[in-house]
Each structure stands twice: as structure tokens, then as C-alpha cells.
Amino acid sequence: MSAVVSEKKLKVVGTSPDRPEGVPKVTGQAQYGADWTLPGMLWGKILRSPHAHARIRKIDTSKALKLPGVKAVVTGADFPEQKFEYVGAARVALNFWHITRNVMAKEKALFEGHPVAAVAAASPLIAAEALKLIEVDYEVLPHVIDVEEAMKDNAPLLFEDMIPRGYTPEATKPSNISKRVDFKIGDVDAAFAQADEVIEAHFKTAPVHQGYLETHACLVRTDADGQAECWSSSQGHFAVRNLTAKITGTKVADLRCHAAEIGGGFGGKTVVYVEPVALMLSKKSGHPVKIQMNREEVFKATGPTSGASMTIKIGVMRDGKIVAAEGIFKYQAGAFPGSPVMNGCMCSFAPYDIANVRTTGYDVVCNRPKTVAYRAPGSPISAFAAESALDMAAKKIGMDPIDFRLKNIAKPGTPTVFGTKLAFNGFAETLQALKAHPAYANPPKGKNQGRGVAAGYWFNGGGESSATVSVNEDGTAVVCTGSPDIGGSRATTAQMAAETLGIEYERVRPIIADTNSVGFTQTTGGSRVTFATGMTVINACNKVIEEMCKRAAKIWKIEPENVVWEDGSARPAGKRAGEFPPLSFREIASKRTATGGPITAAASINAEGQAPGFTAQFADVEVDPETGLVKILRYVAAQDVGRAIHPKYCEGQIHGGVVQGIGWALNEEYIYDKNGRMENAGFLDYRMPVASDLPMIEAVIVEVPNPNHPYGVKGVAEANIVPPMAAIANAVQNATGKRINELPLSPPRVLAALDS
Amino acid sequence: MAKQHVMTTINDNAVEFLCDMHQTMLDVLRDELHMMGTKEGCGTGDCGACTINVNGRMACSCLMLGAEAQGKTITTVEGIAQSDKLHTLQRKFIEHAALQCGICTPGMLVAAKTLLDKNKNPTEEEVRYWLAGNLCRCTGYNAIVTAVLDAAKEMRGA
């Protein structure tokens, strides 16, 4: 039986109130990473490698240090050595030997833009001058950019001693392949042999950047006794604290991190770049240090997601049943191991009930910036390949693409290639909702127009979160969490608190507390905050309610077990039912001093029971045969969110994810010259979608509640970016008859396909 | 090099400042005048986060020198609300969820206000093209366009 609160009883959940931090954001008062200053503050700047691959023979900083106004210089030698080991779950394993080198190069520069030194000076201009005075003696090495090239036996090696993991028998020769992963269910070869039709195709995607408008920025101050304080824009100030403490050799408790307002993250602000550098510069100089990246630095030295090379094979029967599927996924990790290829292997066929599946992934280093999470990391890449191939299969047997997917859709109990069985409903409901959209019956009929369908899967996350709820004497409550708000979580946590406590939304003030003021909380990512942080807020509110009932019992001089909480008031119950009029939240709050003192509750959780996200979308496009430009005429996206706590923000997440996907599909890519230098490190040449490129995106919210969350939350932020690349490629195929298996579908590529 | 003395009007206030000749108006606003509402997204005039209104026209403050402010009339995001009363556009942005992270919002609001100062009844297409120089990575622009159209409607008294 579901433990989810019935929709009929909800007052605040399911409404769309204004965001609590809305006014500071529209008046310019909200403080983002670069908006913090301190008296005596210095400006930090980072010197970056101009070479894609070079050995660092020597760095001479003496001239820079002599420049008036320069207060400190650091290089890789200033950062403590870290042990070479992979720690944590395989999907997200960390290796601090790598992480510290990504922050500041030691032996080698591994990509253009790799930090090699940093200065702190009295003004940005002096800092920039000082960088020019640092002499780095490089031995330029051959480099490799493309994933297939990097996998070749004779490729230049980024790490001369890196033996690929995941091979049986064990690999013995060094390679740029960091790791091989594979998953399998059933007898794939036998199933292919029996299939009526077999589709096989090769696909490529380009690396794309998260494209947050706010560049990385932080302010760090240190005390002579080793204590430090950091204000930075990140998706997780606890992650900033733990990573920075480890990289700089600071005690975790001595580093207090504050969550600045964050100007977009999308996965890209889950790691650290500037914070450890600012801390080291602050330590050396004795001054607070601010570092703010410029846009070129963001493109060249922070994580895009992987580009990939992939092969998909699908075996299908004439009745539409998919009997076998295989995927080979080669993902660029960038300069250090850790692409999201494992996610790609796990998600690619996860929406479907296919008895025989094999997926193999390769995590490959190359001379590019280290990849970082980007919205449903890994899944959109493999879905571009898998969902394009599914479209080819549906065409081959002459089935409607939604009906084809519905025939094969995973249901509770369906085994996945990664071993577990699907435990949740919602996939079929989402496809049906898309099919029921009024526009689905009317595909575009104009010249050069076409429609494409695709679906997408994402795990969604649970994990560690903490909250503290404090009741004030006027009947208001402050809810402190450790989750930076990147998509409206202050509003949704306040809604869930208001709903649970039975008070108005406006009486709840949500705050993101610093790392020393609330319990540990994992990063805002994995669509986990409304689910996991929401759950811990609800638990803390329930503790508050328990305490409020005790206070009412005390006031009434009755036994606490004879008090219940209903509609925001304590009521006498059981044998005491009706003896006293109810006491409201506000009344009990006002009597706190006389009834036992402050009413505060903390709760922490390692949340489990998260449900995967599923989305199905269609795109209608028109292709200009003269220019190759693909115009999006209509875009409809249905997504199962569990329950929409704040429907308007759920729609906003869907709109945003889809439009990022449209950019990924049509324009965005990293372009390198023959020396491995990025040629389009700015928004003029790295073309993200603008308002005039787009129609109104139509979001269809599907609500199949998650039975493991009191309000049914599944998560909404990520799954929406999974289908657009395939949906648009499928639409272009329908519009032109040409299938393009390489992203982006930019005008030159589309034109070349039309001319072929 | 000696600093430049500049007298200008920002958000209806007479403002005097000294700046280096190389400093952009964005640098001056943020680092000299401590008006942090105007944001830097790119520094190359491609994203619109630093949009300000100069003598009635939109400008990327990252492409304007501080010295150029001499004698001009400038409005930044901090000057859109009237004391404690939000401008209709600001209210509509909150109401329609036209912001998520909010980093593009200051530039977006200044751009939208400049549009509505000139065109009280823009079409959706006009709004989309007017705001094409202001990047937003969170919203897909749906809610922004809706908020601007709704604000225009309310301001017309329609």
C-alpha cells in the first residue's frame, strides 16, 4: 500500500507559490560567487598551459614575485601529494592523485588551459601582469583529441603507466583507455541470430559544455591558525569543503564553506577548480583572495561532458518486439579518467524490456579538459545512439515510434542490464501521455518538415541530506538545509515543510546554512534535492510536531499520547477528545518559554527509495534546404515527476533541459585546431540557443507518485535532457530522408548530408 | 597613468568616480561603485548578463569603458524598482518563474524594460528577437517571454 499522502489532503504541495529568493534576484541584491568582497582582499589569477600536452621542466616565479603588488605565487609544488587510489562507488569514483593535478598541474600539462601557476595581487591588472612574468619551461609533447585516435596502440599517452582496468585477463600494456566496463543479460548472440531484422549503426557526439552563465568564482580567507572560510558558487558547499580540505591539507572542521547564490551549474559545479588555489594563495599571502574565471577559462579548463563514438545493434521481430540490443560506447574522459560511460551503458536500453542486452563502455583519456557531470551525465549521449537506432528499427518494421516503444516498455519487474529489476510504474504512462497530446495526431506536413520521437531514462538520486527546523515565537519557522538551490529547492522544501506542519508557505523561511551550521549534505545533483533533502525536512518537521504535541499536553496538563496534530493544530484525542479547544502552531510557539524552551529539530538521512525519471518527447522540425538550418517548429516533452511539488518549477526544469538538449543537437561543440587548442572558447562561436531560435516548449507533467516519498517525489531536473538529440535527428530524417548520426546537426553538416 | 574623473547619472543619482582608462563600465559598477547587480557572463558582449541602459539604449557594460559614462544617464538593475515597490516586470518575472538561477535576470530585466519603454505592445516574436542577445541557460526562455508579454499587457492596462 502506498504511504504517499493523498492528493486530496494537500494544501501547499502541488501549488506554485513565488520563490522565496525571488526579490533579491530581480533587484540585483542576490550575492553570487563573484559578488563577495572583504577588506584587504587580493585578486587571484591563474596561469594556464598554452599547450595541449607538455612536460613541465621548470617554473620560475621569481620575476613575478618581484612585481610590486604581487603578494603570493603558487605552483603544483605547493599542493601536498595525494595517494593514487580510486575511492567511492564505481560510477562516481574519485582519485585525488588526479583531482589535485586537475586543480594545478605538477609533472605535465595535459590540456590547453591546464593551470600551471597562480598569483595573488593587489589588483586584477597587477595579477595579469604577474602571470606574464612567470617563466614555464615546457617540453611540448604529441597530443591526442579524438576518442578513437586516443584508443589506438600508437597514440600519445597522457599517463605512461596507466594500465586499463576492467579487462579479463588483466591488461598489461599502458593505454589511454582508463577502464572498460561491461553489462550483460541473456544470450545476445543467439537472439540476434533469431531476429527478423537487425539494425546496426555508428554514432558520434561532440563534447558540450554545461554553459552556466555564471563563471566559477570564490572568495577565501584564512587565519594564521589554519582556519579558513570560503564563499563560492557551487552545487555543493560540503563537497567544496571536503575536496578543498583534502587538496590543501586543511582539517575539514577548520574550513567553513558558504553557499553563494549559484548562477547555474547543471552538474558542472560539483567539483572544485578555484577554491583550493584561492585558499593556498590566501594562506601564503595572509590576505583574503578572490578568483573569478573568465568565459574562455570556463570553456578551456572546466568540464564539458564527453564526446563519444558509439555502435548500436538492435534485433527486432516483425511484430515489433525487440529481442536483442547491443551498445559499444567509447566516451572521452578528458585529461583524467572518469567519463560517465558507465551511466551510458546502464541507461541506454533501461526504458525497455529486452531479454538479451550487452553494453560495453570505454573510459578514454585525451588532451581535453576533464569532463564533469552534465544533467543526467552519460545518459543523453548513449540515448542519442540508442534512440536513433530504435527509430530506424521502428521504420524498418513500419510501426509508429510511440507504439513501438510502448510495445517494449519496461514495467515493474523488468530486469535491467545492470542487474536490478525496475520497481516503479510511470514509463508506459509517460509514453501514453505523449501520444495523447493533441498535436501528436497532426504531424507536420509541410515541405522539408518532419517529426521525431525519443525517450529517456535517468536514475535520479537519493543520498545524504540534513535539515534543521526552528520554530519562532510568532509562529513562523526557519528551515535550514545544506542543499544549494539551483532549481527552486528553497521553494519546494518550504512547501513540504508548510504542508507537513500545517502552516502557510509564507510562514516558512528556507535558508541554505553553511557547512558548520547544518549536518552534512551531499551535492545538489542527481535530481535528488526535492526527494532526499525534502524527506529530511519532512522528518525534522515531524519531530517538531511531536514536540508541539508535548507542549500542548503540558499546557492542558494531559498525557502527551492523548494529543494529535491535525491541520496545523494540536487537538486533544483518545479519552481526552473534545476536552479543550485546539491549540494552533502559532499559539504553542508563543508559549515556548513557559513550556520547555526552544522548539527546534534536526534530522539527517541517507535517503533510499528514489525512483527513476522517465521522459518521452517529440520534435517537429523544418530543414532549410538552402542553408541546412534546422528550425524547431514544435517541441512537446512529457515527463513522469512522481508528484509535482511546484508544478511551475517542474515545467521550468523540463523547458530548460529540453532547450539545452536542442543546443546539444543543433549547434554546440568543442572545435580544436591541429595543435589541440580550442577555437571557439566564447559564446559567439560556441552557439547556445537564444530566445529567437525557439518556440514555446510544451511540457506535459505526468504524475505517478513514488511510494517511497511522503509526497510522492521522483525528481524532475535531469531526464528531460536525454531525448532531444535523438528526437531532433529522427525528425531531420523524417523531414529530409537523410539520417545524420553525428552531432551537432549544424547547418554545414546538414547541408553536406542533403548534398550527399 | 592618472585616473580619469567621471561625472555621470546612475539610477537617478549623480555619481562621481575615478577609473583607470582600461576599466570597463562593468568593472566600474562592480569594483569601484560596489553595485554588484550587473553580472559578468562573458566579458565579450555575447551573453547580455551585464546589460545596462545608457541614454535610453541597451548596452553591454563589458564593452563600454568607464570613462565613456561621462555625462550619460545610466540605469542598472538596481534602478528598476521604485524604492520598495517592484517594477511590473520584476513582479512578473517572479510570478511566471522567469528566473531559476537568476544570473541572467538583471540583464534580462534591463533589456526587457528598454523594449517596453519603446514598444508597449510587442509580439512574442518581437520579444524573442529583442532578447536574443541575452542568454539564459535555465529556463529555455518560455517563462521569460511569457513574463515580458504579461508585464506589457498589465502596463498597458489591458
mmCIF file of C-alpha atoms in Angstrom, chain B:
data_model
loop_
_atom_site.group_PDB
_atom_site.id
_atom_site.type_symbol
_atom_site.label_atom_id
_atom_site.label_comp_id
_atom_site.label_asym_id
_atom_site.label_seq_id
_atom_site.Cartn_x
_atom_site.Cartn_y
_atom_site.Cartn_z
ATOM 1 C CA MET B 1 48.730 56.716 -15.542
ATOM 2 C CA ALA B 2 46.450 59.208 -13.835
ATOM 3 C CA LYS B 3 42.923 58.090 -13.224
ATOM 4 C CA GLN B 4 40.025 59.551 -15.122
ATOM 5 C CA HIS B 5 37.466 61.603 -13.229
ATOM 6 C CA VAL B 6 33.951 60.824 -14.418
ATOM 7 C CA MET B 7 30.640 62.521 -13.568
ATOM 8 C CA THR B 8 27.541 60.646 -14.574
ATOM 9 C CA THR B 9 23.990 59.777 -13.540
ATOM 10 C CA ILE B 10 23.234 56.252 -12.403
ATOM 11 C CA ASN B 11 19.715 55.253 -11.384
ATOM 12 C CA ASP B 12 18.706 58.927 -10.985
ATOM 13 C CA ASN B 13 21.669 59.675 -8.711
ATOM 14 C CA ALA B 14 24.554 61.980 -9.587
ATOM 15 C CA VAL B 15 27.647 59.799 -9.327
ATOM 16 C CA GLU B 16 31.343 60.711 -9.458
ATOM 17 C CA PHE B 17 34.113 58.181 -9.746
ATOM 18 C CA LEU B 18 37.756 57.746 -10.657
ATOM 19 C CA CYS B 19 38.681 54.957 -13.013
ATOM 20 C CA ASP B 20 41.653 53.606 -14.897
ATOM 21 C CA MET B 21 41.401 54.198 -18.612
ATOM 22 C CA HIS B 22 41.252 50.475 -19.307
ATOM 23 C CA GLN B 23 38.404 49.773 -16.878
ATOM 24 C CA THR B 24 35.098 48.783 -18.400
ATOM 25 C CA MET B 25 31.819 50.213 -17.167
ATOM 26 C CA LEU B 26 31.128 46.735 -15.774
ATOM 27 C CA ASP B 27 34.382 46.875 -13.761
ATOM 28 C CA VAL B 28 33.490 50.351 -12.537
ATOM 29 C CA LEU B 29 29.986 49.363 -11.479
ATOM 30 C CA ARG B 30 31.158 46.263 -9.645
ATOM 31 C CA ASP B 31 34.635 47.023 -8.353
ATOM 32 C CA GLU B 32 34.544 50.803 -7.846
ATOM 33 C CA LEU B 33 30.882 51.557 -7.091
ATOM 34 C CA HIS B 34 30.142 48.155 -5.478
ATOM 35 C CA MET B 35 26.944 47.786 -7.481
ATOM 36 C CA MET B 36 27.071 44.022 -7.846
ATOM 37 C CA GLY B 37 23.685 43.616 -9.537
ATOM 38 C CA THR B 38 25.166 43.837 -13.029
ATOM 39 C CA LYS B 39 26.778 40.476 -13.850
ATOM 40 C CA GLU B 40 29.676 39.327 -15.975
ATOM 41 C CA GLY B 41 28.869 36.237 -18.029
ATOM 42 C CA CYS B 42 31.444 36.507 -20.793
ATOM 43 C CA GLY B 43 33.209 39.879 -20.909
ATOM 44 C CA THR B 44 32.920 39.879 -24.707
ATOM 45 C CA GLY B 45 29.420 41.188 -25.314
ATOM 46 C CA ASP B 46 27.950 37.799 -26.229
ATOM 47 C CA CYS B 47 25.710 36.934 -23.267
ATOM 48 C CA GLY B 48 23.916 40.102 -22.176
ATOM 49 C CA ALA B 49 24.271 39.439 -18.416
ATOM 50 C CA CYS B 50 25.898 42.865 -17.990
ATOM 51 C CA THR B 51 23.225 44.770 -19.926
ATOM 52 C CA ILE B 52 22.622 48.334 -18.738
ATOM 53 C CA ASN B 53 20.615 51.168 -20.241
ATOM 54 C CA VAL B 54 22.684 54.145 -21.406
ATOM 55 C CA ASN B 55 20.756 57.215 -22.559
ATOM 56 C CA GLY B 56 17.751 55.056 -23.395
ATOM 57 C CA ARG B 57 19.648 52.345 -25.287
ATOM 58 C CA MET B 58 20.776 48.890 -24.254
ATOM 59 C CA ALA B 59 24.493 48.426 -23.858
ATOM 60 C CA CYS B 60 26.747 45.612 -22.741
ATOM 61 C CA SER B 61 28.618 47.303 -19.904
ATOM 62 C CA CYS B 62 31.560 44.937 -20.524
ATOM 63 C CA LEU B 63 32.058 46.563 -23.935
ATOM 64 C CA MET B 64 31.851 50.145 -22.656
ATOM 65 C CA LEU B 65 34.684 51.960 -20.932
ATOM 66 C CA GLY B 66 34.012 53.547 -17.567
ATOM 67 C CA ALA B 67 35.312 56.824 -18.973
ATOM 68 C CA GLU B 68 32.518 56.778 -21.556
ATOM 69 C CA ALA B 69 29.939 57.221 -18.789
ATOM 70 C CA GLN B 70 30.806 60.926 -18.568
ATOM 71 C CA GLY B 71 27.600 62.934 -18.841
ATOM 72 C CA LYS B 72 25.425 59.913 -19.584
ATOM 73 C CA THR B 73 22.230 58.744 -17.939
ATOM 74 C CA ILE B 74 22.505 55.114 -16.914
ATOM 75 C CA THR B 75 20.034 52.621 -15.491
ATOM 76 C CA THR B 76 21.099 49.302 -13.973
ATOM 77 C CA VAL B 77 19.021 46.534 -12.445
ATOM 78 C CA GLU B 78 19.294 48.301 -9.085
ATOM 79 C CA GLY B 79 17.369 51.238 -10.570
ATOM 80 C CA ILE B 80 14.352 49.395 -11.924
ATOM 81 C CA ALA B 81 12.285 49.174 -8.730
ATOM 82 C CA GLN B 82 10.822 52.383 -7.300
ATOM 83 C CA SER B 83 12.065 52.404 -3.678
ATOM 84 C CA ASP B 84 10.338 49.384 -2.101
ATOM 85 C CA LYS B 85 7.908 48.852 -4.979
ATOM 86 C CA LEU B 86 8.940 46.306 -7.585
ATOM 87 C CA HIS B 87 8.546 47.204 -11.252
ATOM 88 C CA THR B 88 5.826 45.244 -13.059
ATOM 89 C CA LEU B 89 8.493 43.337 -14.979
ATOM 90 C CA GLN B 90 10.185 42.292 -11.753
ATOM 91 C CA ARG B 91 6.895 41.075 -10.297
ATOM 92 C CA LYS B 92 6.014 39.199 -13.463
ATOM 93 C CA PHE B 93 9.445 37.566 -13.604
ATOM 94 C CA ILE B 94 8.899 36.149 -10.115
ATOM 95 C CA GLU B 95 5.260 35.245 -10.750
ATOM 96 C CA HIS B 96 5.926 33.378 -14.019
ATOM 97 C CA ALA B 97 9.121 31.705 -12.749
ATOM 98 C CA ALA B 98 11.038 33.564 -15.449
ATOM 99 C CA LEU B 99 14.186 33.008 -13.447
ATOM 100 C CA GLN B 100 15.756 29.930 -11.968
ATOM 101 C CA CYS B 101 19.354 30.672 -11.032
ATOM 102 C CA GLY B 102 18.764 34.367 -11.675
ATOM 103 C CA ILE B 103 22.215 35.286 -13.022
ATOM 104 C CA CYS B 104 20.824 36.440 -16.393
ATOM 105 C CA THR B 105 17.901 38.209 -14.730
ATOM 106 C CA PRO B 106 19.480 41.655 -14.159
ATOM 107 C CA GLY B 107 20.479 41.950 -17.816
ATOM 108 C CA MET B 108 17.245 40.384 -18.981
ATOM 109 C CA LEU B 109 15.183 42.884 -16.950
ATOM 110 C CA VAL B 110 17.124 45.901 -18.217
ATOM 111 C CA ALA B 111 16.760 44.646 -21.799
ATOM 112 C CA ALA B 112 13.045 43.925 -21.376
ATOM 113 C CA LYS B 113 12.411 47.327 -19.783
ATOM 114 C CA THR B 114 14.209 49.048 -22.657
ATOM 115 C CA LEU B 115 11.932 47.176 -25.056
ATOM 116 C CA LEU B 116 8.750 48.103 -23.204
ATOM 117 C CA ASP B 117 9.883 51.746 -22.970
ATOM 118 C CA LYS B 118 9.882 51.771 -26.786
ATOM 119 C CA ASN B 119 7.183 49.267 -27.651
ATOM 120 C CA LYS B 120 4.223 48.929 -25.342
ATOM 121 C CA ASN B 121 2.631 46.065 -27.214
ATOM 122 C CA PRO B 122 5.325 43.743 -28.559
ATOM 123 C CA THR B 123 4.502 40.420 -30.217
ATOM 124 C CA GLU B 124 6.051 37.176 -28.982
ATOM 125 C CA GLU B 125 8.390 37.245 -31.959
ATOM 126 C CA GLU B 126 9.476 40.813 -31.193
ATOM 127 C CA VAL B 127 10.218 39.861 -27.593
ATOM 128 C CA ARG B 128 12.214 36.805 -28.701
ATOM 129 C CA TYR B 129 14.313 38.812 -31.150
ATOM 130 C CA TRP B 130 14.786 41.742 -28.748
ATOM 131 C CA LEU B 131 16.084 39.358 -26.069
ATOM 132 C CA ALA B 132 18.180 37.281 -28.484
ATOM 133 C CA GLY B 133 21.330 38.915 -27.116
ATOM 134 C CA ASN B 134 20.560 37.832 -23.568
ATOM 135 C CA LEU B 135 21.459 34.219 -22.877
ATOM 136 C CA CYS B 136 19.568 32.174 -20.311
ATOM 137 C CA ARG B 137 20.646 28.583 -19.740
ATOM 138 C CA CYS B 138 17.978 27.607 -17.186
ATOM 139 C CA THR B 139 14.511 28.437 -18.465
ATOM 140 C CA GLY B 140 14.518 27.736 -22.189
ATOM 141 C CA TYR B 141 13.099 31.302 -22.415
ATOM 142 C CA ASN B 142 9.437 30.179 -22.198
ATOM 143 C CA ALA B 143 8.730 31.863 -18.903
ATOM 144 C CA ILE B 144 10.832 34.936 -19.704
ATOM 145 C CA VAL B 145 8.909 35.645 -22.894
ATOM 146 C CA THR B 146 5.615 34.979 -21.098
ATOM 147 C CA ALA B 147 6.559 37.336 -18.251
ATOM 148 C CA VAL B 148 7.536 40.164 -20.602
ATOM 149 C CA LEU B 149 4.315 39.818 -22.604
ATOM 150 C CA ASP B 150 2.227 39.696 -19.434
ATOM 151 C CA ALA B 151 4.037 42.709 -17.961
ATOM 152 C CA ALA B 152 3.424 44.649 -21.177
ATOM 153 C CA LYS B 153 -0.245 43.742 -21.003
ATOM 154 C CA GLU B 154 -0.593 44.863 -17.394
ATOM 155 C CA MET B 155 1.342 48.085 -18.049
ATOM 156 C CA ARG B 156 -0.995 48.886 -20.944
ATOM 157 C CA GLY B 157 -3.868 48.419 -18.516
ATOM 158 C CA ALA B 158 -5.254 45.752 -20.807
#
